[in-house]
XYZ file of C-alpha atoms in Angstrom:
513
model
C -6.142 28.970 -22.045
C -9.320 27.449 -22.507
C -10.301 24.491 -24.865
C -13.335 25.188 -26.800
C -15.467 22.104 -27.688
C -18.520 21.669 -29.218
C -21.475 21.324 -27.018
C -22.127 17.966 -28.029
C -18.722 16.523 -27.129
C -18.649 14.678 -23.735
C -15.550 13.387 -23.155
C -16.703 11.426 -20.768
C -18.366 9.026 -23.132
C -14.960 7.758 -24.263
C -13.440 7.203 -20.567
C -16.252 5.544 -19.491
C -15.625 2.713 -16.615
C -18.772 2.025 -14.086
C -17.611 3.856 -10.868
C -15.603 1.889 -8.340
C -15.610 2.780 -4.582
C -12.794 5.391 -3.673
C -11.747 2.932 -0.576
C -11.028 0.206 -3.164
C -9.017 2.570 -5.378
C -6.803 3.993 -2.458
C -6.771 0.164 -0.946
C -5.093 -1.036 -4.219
C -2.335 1.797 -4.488
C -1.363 1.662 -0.925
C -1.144 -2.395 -1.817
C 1.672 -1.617 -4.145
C -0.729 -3.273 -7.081
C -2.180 -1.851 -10.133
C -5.941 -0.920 -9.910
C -7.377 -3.512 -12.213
C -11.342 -3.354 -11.171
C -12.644 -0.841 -13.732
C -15.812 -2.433 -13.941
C -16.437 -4.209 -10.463
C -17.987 -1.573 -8.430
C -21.161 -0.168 -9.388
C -23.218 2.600 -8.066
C -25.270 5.585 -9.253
C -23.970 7.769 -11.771
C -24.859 11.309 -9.570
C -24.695 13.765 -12.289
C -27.437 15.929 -11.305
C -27.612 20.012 -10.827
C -23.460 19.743 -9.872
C -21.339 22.633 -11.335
C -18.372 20.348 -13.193
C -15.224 21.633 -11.301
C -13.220 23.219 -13.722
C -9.558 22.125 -12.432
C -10.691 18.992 -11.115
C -7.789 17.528 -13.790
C -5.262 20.043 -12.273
C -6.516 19.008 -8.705
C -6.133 15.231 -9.460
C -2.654 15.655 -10.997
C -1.229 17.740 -8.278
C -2.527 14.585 -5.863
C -1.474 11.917 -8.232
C 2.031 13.842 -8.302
C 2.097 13.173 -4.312
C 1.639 9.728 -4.946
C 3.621 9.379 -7.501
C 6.632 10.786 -5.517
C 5.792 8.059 -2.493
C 5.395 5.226 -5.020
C 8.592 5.605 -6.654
C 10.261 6.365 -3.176
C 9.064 2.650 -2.269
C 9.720 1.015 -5.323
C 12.999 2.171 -6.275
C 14.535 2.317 -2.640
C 13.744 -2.060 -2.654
C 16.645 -1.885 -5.100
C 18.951 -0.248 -3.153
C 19.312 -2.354 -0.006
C 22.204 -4.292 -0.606
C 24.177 -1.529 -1.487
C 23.362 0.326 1.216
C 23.946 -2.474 3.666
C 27.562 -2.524 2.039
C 27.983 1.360 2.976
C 26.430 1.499 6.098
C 28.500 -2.057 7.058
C 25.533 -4.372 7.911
C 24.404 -7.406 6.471
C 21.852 -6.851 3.871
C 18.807 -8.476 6.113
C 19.131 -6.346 8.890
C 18.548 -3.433 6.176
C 14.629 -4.452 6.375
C 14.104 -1.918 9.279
C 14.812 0.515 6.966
C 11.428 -0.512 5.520
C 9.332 -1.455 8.565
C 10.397 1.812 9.777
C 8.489 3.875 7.154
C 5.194 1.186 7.137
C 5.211 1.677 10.672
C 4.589 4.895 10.289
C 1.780 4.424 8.155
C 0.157 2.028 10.104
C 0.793 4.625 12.796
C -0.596 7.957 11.538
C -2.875 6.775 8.951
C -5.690 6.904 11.110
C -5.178 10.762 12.325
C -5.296 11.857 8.907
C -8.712 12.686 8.597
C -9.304 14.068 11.902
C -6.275 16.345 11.108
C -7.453 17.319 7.582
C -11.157 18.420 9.483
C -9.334 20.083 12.551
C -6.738 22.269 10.098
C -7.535 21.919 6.479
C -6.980 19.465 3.841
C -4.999 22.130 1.912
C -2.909 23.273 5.059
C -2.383 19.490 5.642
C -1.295 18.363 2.342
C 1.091 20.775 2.164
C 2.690 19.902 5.558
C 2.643 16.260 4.569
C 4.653 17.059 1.108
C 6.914 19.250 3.306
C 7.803 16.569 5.477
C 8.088 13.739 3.256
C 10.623 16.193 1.141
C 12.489 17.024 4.745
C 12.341 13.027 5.459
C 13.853 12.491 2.258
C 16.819 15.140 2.476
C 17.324 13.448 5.636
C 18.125 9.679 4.029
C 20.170 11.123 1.319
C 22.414 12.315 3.907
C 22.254 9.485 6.498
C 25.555 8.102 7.816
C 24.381 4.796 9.355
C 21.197 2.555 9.349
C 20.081 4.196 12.625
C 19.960 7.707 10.933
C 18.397 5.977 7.872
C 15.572 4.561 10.253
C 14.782 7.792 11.726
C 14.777 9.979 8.131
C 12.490 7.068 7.319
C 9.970 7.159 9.979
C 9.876 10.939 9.218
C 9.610 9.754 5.667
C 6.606 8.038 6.499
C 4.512 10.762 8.813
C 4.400 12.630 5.516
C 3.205 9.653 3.531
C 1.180 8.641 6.188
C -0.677 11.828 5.335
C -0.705 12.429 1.461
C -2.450 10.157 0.252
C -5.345 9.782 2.663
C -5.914 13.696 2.760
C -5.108 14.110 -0.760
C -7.891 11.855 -1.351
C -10.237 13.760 0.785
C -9.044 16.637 -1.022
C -10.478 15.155 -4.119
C -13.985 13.866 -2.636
C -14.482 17.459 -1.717
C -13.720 19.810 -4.387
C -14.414 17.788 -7.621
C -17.915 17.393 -8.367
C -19.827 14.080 -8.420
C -19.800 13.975 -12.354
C -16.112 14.137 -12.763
C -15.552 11.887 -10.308
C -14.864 9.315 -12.619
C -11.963 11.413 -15.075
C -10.916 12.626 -12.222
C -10.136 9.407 -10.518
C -8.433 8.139 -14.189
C -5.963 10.970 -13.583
C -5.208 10.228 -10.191
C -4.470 6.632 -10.604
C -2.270 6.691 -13.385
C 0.841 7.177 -10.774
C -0.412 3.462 -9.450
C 0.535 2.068 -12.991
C 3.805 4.035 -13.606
C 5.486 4.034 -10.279
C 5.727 -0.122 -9.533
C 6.776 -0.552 -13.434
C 9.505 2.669 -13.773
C 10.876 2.064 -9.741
C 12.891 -1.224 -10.331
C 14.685 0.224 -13.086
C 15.231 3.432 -12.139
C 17.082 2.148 -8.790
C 18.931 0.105 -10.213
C 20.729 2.512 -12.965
C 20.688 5.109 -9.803
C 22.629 2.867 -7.793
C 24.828 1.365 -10.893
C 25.539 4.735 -12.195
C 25.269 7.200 -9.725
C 25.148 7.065 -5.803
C 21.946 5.669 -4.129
C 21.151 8.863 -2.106
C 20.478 10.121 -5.289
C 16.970 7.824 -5.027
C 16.280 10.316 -1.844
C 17.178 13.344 -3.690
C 14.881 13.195 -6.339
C 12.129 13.956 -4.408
C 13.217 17.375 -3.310
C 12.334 19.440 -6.565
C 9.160 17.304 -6.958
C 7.834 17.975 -2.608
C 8.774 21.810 -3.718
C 6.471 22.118 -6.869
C 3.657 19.906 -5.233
C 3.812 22.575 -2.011
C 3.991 25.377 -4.114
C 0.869 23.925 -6.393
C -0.957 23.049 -3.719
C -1.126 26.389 -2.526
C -2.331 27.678 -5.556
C -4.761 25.200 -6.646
C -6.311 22.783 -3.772
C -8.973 24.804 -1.970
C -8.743 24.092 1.937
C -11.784 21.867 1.981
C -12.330 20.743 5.868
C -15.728 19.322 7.399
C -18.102 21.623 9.306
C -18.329 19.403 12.387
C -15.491 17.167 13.028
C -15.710 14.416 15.277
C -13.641 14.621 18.019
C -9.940 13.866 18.066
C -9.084 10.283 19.936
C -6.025 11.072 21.509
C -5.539 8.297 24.221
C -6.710 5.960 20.657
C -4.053 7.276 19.468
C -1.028 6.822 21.758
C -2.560 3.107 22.505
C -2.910 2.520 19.280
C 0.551 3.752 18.011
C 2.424 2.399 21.238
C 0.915 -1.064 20.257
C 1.735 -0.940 16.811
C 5.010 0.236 17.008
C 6.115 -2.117 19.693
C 4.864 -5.057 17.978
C 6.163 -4.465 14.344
C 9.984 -3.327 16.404
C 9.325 -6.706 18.484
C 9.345 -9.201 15.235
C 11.595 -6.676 13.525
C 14.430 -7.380 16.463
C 13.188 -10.961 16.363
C 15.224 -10.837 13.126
C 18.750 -10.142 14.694
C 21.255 -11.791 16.273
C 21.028 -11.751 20.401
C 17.762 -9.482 20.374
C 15.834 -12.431 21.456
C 15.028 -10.651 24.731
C 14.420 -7.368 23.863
C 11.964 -8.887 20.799
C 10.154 -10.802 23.669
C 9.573 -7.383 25.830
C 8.884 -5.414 22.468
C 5.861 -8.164 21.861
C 4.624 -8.565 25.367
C 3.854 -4.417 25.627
C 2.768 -4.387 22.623
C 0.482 -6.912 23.234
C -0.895 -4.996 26.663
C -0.699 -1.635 24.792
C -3.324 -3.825 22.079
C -5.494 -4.750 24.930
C -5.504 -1.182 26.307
C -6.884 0.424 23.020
C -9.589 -2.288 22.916
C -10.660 -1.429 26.572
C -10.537 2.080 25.071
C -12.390 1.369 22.293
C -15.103 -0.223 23.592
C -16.208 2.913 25.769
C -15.313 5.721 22.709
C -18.066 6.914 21.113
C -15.556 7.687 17.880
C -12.895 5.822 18.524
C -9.576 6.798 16.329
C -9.656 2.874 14.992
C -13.111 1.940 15.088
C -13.315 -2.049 16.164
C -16.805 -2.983 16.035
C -16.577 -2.692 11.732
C -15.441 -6.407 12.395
C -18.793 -7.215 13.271
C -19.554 -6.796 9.703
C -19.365 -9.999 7.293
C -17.612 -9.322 4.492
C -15.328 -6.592 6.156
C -14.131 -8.896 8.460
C -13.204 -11.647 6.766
C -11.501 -9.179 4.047
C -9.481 -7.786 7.128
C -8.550 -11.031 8.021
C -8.160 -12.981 4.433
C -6.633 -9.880 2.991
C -3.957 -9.380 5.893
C -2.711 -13.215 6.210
C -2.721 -12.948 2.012
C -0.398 -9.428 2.516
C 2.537 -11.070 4.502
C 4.335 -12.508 1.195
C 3.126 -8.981 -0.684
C 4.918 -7.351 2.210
C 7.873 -9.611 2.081
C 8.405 -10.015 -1.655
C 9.651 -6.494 -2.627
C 12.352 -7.131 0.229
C 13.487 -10.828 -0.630
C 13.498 -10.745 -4.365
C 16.013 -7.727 -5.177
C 18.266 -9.422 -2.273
C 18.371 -12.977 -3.967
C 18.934 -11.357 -7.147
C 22.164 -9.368 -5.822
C 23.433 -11.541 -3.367
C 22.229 -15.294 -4.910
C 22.091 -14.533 -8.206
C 25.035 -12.044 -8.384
C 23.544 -9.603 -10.673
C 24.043 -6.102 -10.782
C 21.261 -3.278 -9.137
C 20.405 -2.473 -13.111
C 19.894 -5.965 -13.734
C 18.376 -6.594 -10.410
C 15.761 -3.763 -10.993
C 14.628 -5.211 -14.355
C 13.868 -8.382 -13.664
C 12.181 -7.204 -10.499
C 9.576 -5.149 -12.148
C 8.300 -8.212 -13.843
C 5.539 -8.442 -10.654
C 4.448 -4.787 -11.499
C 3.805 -6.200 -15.470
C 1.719 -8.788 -14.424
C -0.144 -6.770 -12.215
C -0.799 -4.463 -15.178
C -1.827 -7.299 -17.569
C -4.485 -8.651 -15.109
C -5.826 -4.965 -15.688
C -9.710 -5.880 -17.482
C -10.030 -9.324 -16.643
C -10.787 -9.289 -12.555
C -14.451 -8.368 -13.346
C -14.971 -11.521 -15.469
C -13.749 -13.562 -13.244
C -15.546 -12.147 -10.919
C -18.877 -12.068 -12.339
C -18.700 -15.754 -13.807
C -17.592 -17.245 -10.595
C -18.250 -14.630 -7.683
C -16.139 -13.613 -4.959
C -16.276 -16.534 -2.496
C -14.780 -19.098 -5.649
C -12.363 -16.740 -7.420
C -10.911 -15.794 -3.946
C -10.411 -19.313 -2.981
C -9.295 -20.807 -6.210
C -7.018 -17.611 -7.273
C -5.484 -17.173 -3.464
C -4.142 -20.829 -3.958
C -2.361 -20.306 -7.175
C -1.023 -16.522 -6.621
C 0.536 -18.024 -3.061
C 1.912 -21.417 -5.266
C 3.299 -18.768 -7.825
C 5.305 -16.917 -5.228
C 6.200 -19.886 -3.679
C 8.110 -20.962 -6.846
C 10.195 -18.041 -6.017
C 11.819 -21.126 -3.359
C 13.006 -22.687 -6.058
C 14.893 -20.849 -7.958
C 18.543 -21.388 -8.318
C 21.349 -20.716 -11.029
C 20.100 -23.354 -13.193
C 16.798 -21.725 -13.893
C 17.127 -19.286 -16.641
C 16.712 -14.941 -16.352
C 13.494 -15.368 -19.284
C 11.790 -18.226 -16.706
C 12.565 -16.383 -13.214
C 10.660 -13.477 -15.025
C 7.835 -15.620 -16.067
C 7.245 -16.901 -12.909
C 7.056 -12.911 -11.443
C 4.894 -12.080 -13.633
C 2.560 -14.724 -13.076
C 2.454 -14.012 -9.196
C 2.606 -10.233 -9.738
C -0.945 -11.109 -11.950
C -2.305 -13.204 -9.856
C -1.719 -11.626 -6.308
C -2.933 -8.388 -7.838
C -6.218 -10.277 -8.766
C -6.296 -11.088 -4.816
C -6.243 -7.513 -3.535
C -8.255 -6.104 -6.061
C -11.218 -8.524 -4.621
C -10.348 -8.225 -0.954
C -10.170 -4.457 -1.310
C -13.881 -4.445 -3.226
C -15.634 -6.882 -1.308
C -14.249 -5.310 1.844
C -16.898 -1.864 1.628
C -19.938 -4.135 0.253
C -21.725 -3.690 3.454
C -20.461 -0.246 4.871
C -22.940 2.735 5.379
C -22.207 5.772 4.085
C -21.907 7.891 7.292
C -19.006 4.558 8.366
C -16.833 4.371 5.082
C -14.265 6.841 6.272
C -13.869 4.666 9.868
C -14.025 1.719 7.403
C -11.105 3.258 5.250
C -8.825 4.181 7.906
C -9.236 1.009 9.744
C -8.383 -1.239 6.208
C -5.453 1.067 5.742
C -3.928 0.659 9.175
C -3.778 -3.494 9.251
C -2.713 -3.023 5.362
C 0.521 -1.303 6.471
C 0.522 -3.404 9.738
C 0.252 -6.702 7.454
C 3.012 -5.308 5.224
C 5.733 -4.653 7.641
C 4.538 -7.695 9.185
C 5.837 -9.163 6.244
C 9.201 -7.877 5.934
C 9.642 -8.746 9.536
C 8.623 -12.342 9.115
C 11.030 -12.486 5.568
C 13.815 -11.231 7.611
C 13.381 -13.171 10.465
C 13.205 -16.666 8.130
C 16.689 -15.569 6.216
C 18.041 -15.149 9.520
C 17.238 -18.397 11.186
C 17.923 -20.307 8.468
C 21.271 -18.635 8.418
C 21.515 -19.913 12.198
C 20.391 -23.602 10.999
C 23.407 -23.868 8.083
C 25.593 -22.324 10.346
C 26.148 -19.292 7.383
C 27.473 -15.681 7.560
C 25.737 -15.061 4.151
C 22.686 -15.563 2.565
C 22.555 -18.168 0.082
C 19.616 -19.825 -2.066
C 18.614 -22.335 0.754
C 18.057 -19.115 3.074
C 15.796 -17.561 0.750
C 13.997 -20.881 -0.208
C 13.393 -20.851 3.315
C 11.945 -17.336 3.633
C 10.045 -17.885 0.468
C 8.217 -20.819 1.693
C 7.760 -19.384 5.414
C 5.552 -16.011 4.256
C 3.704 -18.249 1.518
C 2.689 -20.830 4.162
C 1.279 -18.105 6.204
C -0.498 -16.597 3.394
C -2.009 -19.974 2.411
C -4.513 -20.081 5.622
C -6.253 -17.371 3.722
C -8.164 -19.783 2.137
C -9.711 -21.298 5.255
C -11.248 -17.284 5.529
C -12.215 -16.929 2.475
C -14.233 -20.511 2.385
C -16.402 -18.601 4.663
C -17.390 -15.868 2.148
C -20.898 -16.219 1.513
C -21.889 -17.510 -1.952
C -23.483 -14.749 -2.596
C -21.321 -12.101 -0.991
C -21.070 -8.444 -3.365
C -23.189 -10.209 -6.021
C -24.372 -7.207 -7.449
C -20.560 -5.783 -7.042
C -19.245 -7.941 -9.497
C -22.466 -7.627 -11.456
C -23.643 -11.520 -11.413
C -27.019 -9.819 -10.372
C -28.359 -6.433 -11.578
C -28.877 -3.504 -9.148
């Protein structure tokens, strides 16, 4: 059925934000955050001689569903971990694998996503991704132990890996330039739901019902998005792929993967060694791929974008600022459980206080932005949103439920601020022809960053448990942790005191373009 309006209607006139970069969107949903730049990219409105696609809407939903489904996933399954550690019979920090597992993969296949979408098909791709991600997720509902849970979960995470990346392409190629802007409106909206509705949602899944059930969920939702997808995403590929990269890839993945399992191990008991040989090959697997990279003319992670200004020092502010993003959804339901004693329901909804305050900076990031420019807001901002979080340290039973939440969502607000400038300023200076290298590569040390983060949160309540001389965690061990990944992510300002003064000026419209 077709809606009849009259010619003069635009709907566009009354969803009307200035167009933001589709890197920065995608950045800011993969960085668990809300999207709160409406107004701080700016570029040509290209309207011109396009045919409107008609189910661009349709398209965007059926992509937004996808994300949806992965957002929740991440979200709600943060809840969970303590209960699981009680029915798999580990102690609730050693659950963070289950975690780094899935960001591994990620950081992993991220970058093969759009090679794969131009070698195959973005439709034939998508659908394989959902398909996985629903057989990943049948596969953790029905897990016995943590090592079965890591493996659904690395599965898990091929299929996210996947989604989003291609489902974006899928977007950029079959909705025409002038709905670009609805159409991205659409596809966000799961980036506001899914952080706000997750909490919750685990914890009355895991009060009231069984915590596979988080798993299970998925499967009728990956069945309608496969079925929809082959009825309504065209198989949009490019005419002339570049070639695939894969000895990039192996080096690339082998490095990764023995890295993040090398700090991961670092966080048990009497893995010293193994972490230690994890590192080291990960390390000469890193130097392989840079050999590689050097001599590929399209390398699968393209290294010399660090050569450019503001990229790099995104890259490099933006991943030191991600270890406490990465290790906050992991610490906080765990001190509220095990520290504070309250229940997965209870647990979930003060949790979801970070996702609020990233909603409620939602508007005000391009002010800020255009009265005081990147360089200032980034240093000023990054010192309070790490000084927020690290307030988390001192909490303790004294402190009342109404204040922890305050606190949450005053670091949720400000450390969304954070990432939605470090994911802008990041593509100021990227050509055209290099913005999907430039996307992949921001996506892969995003992931890498975040399970960095859990690694480094698990590894602090674990030697501080060594220190006391504890078998549980206690408030001291997550003071500890708290104050570890917030120390790290304070040297971000030392990077981003090196922003020019001037740097994406006409971004955050301080001068007209």
């Amino acid at each position: 059925m077709h809606l009849h309006l009259p010619a003069a209607f635009d709907p566009r006139l009354y969803l009307r934000p200035r167009r933001r970069g589709i890197a920065s969107v995608n950045a800011e949903v993969r960085d668990g955050i809300v999207p709160a730049g409406d107004d701080i990219a700016q570029t040509a409105d290209h309207t011109g001689g396009e045919r409107p696609t008609r189910n661009y809407r349709t398209v965007a939903l059926i992509i937004a569903t996808a994300m949806f489904m992965e957002n929740l996933d991440a979200t709600v399954l943060a809840t969970a971990l303590p209960t699981m550690a009680r029915d798999f019979g580990v102690r609730a920090p050693e659950m963070s694998i289950a975690l780094t597992s899935y960001l591994l993969a990620l950081a992993m296949f991220i970058p093969a996503s759009g090679t794969m979408a131009d070698r195959f098909g973005a439709r034939r791709v998508f659908r394989a991704a959902i398909g996985l991600f629903v057989v990943g997720s049948l596969a953790c509902g029905l897990s016995p132990s943590l090592e079965m849970m890591v493996a659904a979960r690395f599965l898990q995470g091929i299929g996210g890996a996947m989604m989003m990346p291609v489902g974006r392409l899928v977007l950029l190629r079959s909705v025409a330039k002038r709905d670009m802007v609805s159409a991205m409106s659409w596809l966000i909206m799961p980036a506001l739901i899914g952080p706000i509705v997750g909490p919750p949602v685990g914890g009355l899944i895991v009060t009231y019902l069984d915590w596979r059930w988080i798993f299970w969920l998925n499967l009728p939702i990956g069945v309608a998005g496969i079925v929809l997808v082959g009825r309504f995403i065209a198989d949009v590929r490019e005419d002339t792929p570049h070639k695939f990269d894969p000895l990039g890839f192996l080096l690339s993945g082998a490095a990764l993967g023995c890295l993040l399992f090398g700090f991961e191990m670092a966080s048990r008991p009497g893995e010293g060694r193994l972490a230690a040989t994890l590192i080291a090959t990960g390390a000469v697997f890193g130097l392989g791929y840079w050999r590689h990279a050097r001599r590929t003319e399209h390398p699968i992670l393209d290294l010399s974008l660090m050569r450019i200004p503001t990229f790099r020092l995104s890259v490099l502010g933006g991943s030191l600022a991600r270890i406490t993003q990465g290790a906050q959804p992991f610490l906080l339901p765990l001190m509220m459980q095990l520290a504070f004693g309250l229940t997965a329901a209870q647990s979930g909804a003060m949790t979801v206080a970070s996702a609020i305050g990233s909603f409620g900076m939602k508007g005000v990031a391009r002010r800020i932005l255009k009265r005081f420019g990147f360089r200032n807001s980034l240093v000023v901002m990054g010192v309070a949103g790490t000084a927020a979080y690290a307030c988390c340290g001192l909490f303790d039973p004294a402190w009342p439920l109404p204040a922890v939440f305050a606190v949450l969502v005053l670091s949720g607000f400000l450390m969304s601020f954070q990432f939605t400038a470090y994911n802008t300023i990041a593509y100021d200076e990227i050509a055209k022809d290099r913005m999907s290298a430039a996307t992949s590569f921001y996506s892969t040390f995003q992931q890498l960053m975040l399970s960095l983060g859990i690694c480094i949160g698990a590894t602090a309540l674990h030697v501080s448990m060594l220190w006391r001389g504890a078998d549980a965690v206690a408030f001291p061990d997550f003071t500890f942790a708290f104050w570890t990944v917030t120390a790290i992510s304070l040297t971000a300002i030392f990077v981003n005191a090196r922003f020019d003064p001037q740097a994406g000026a006409e971004l955050s419209g301080r001068v007209k373009s």
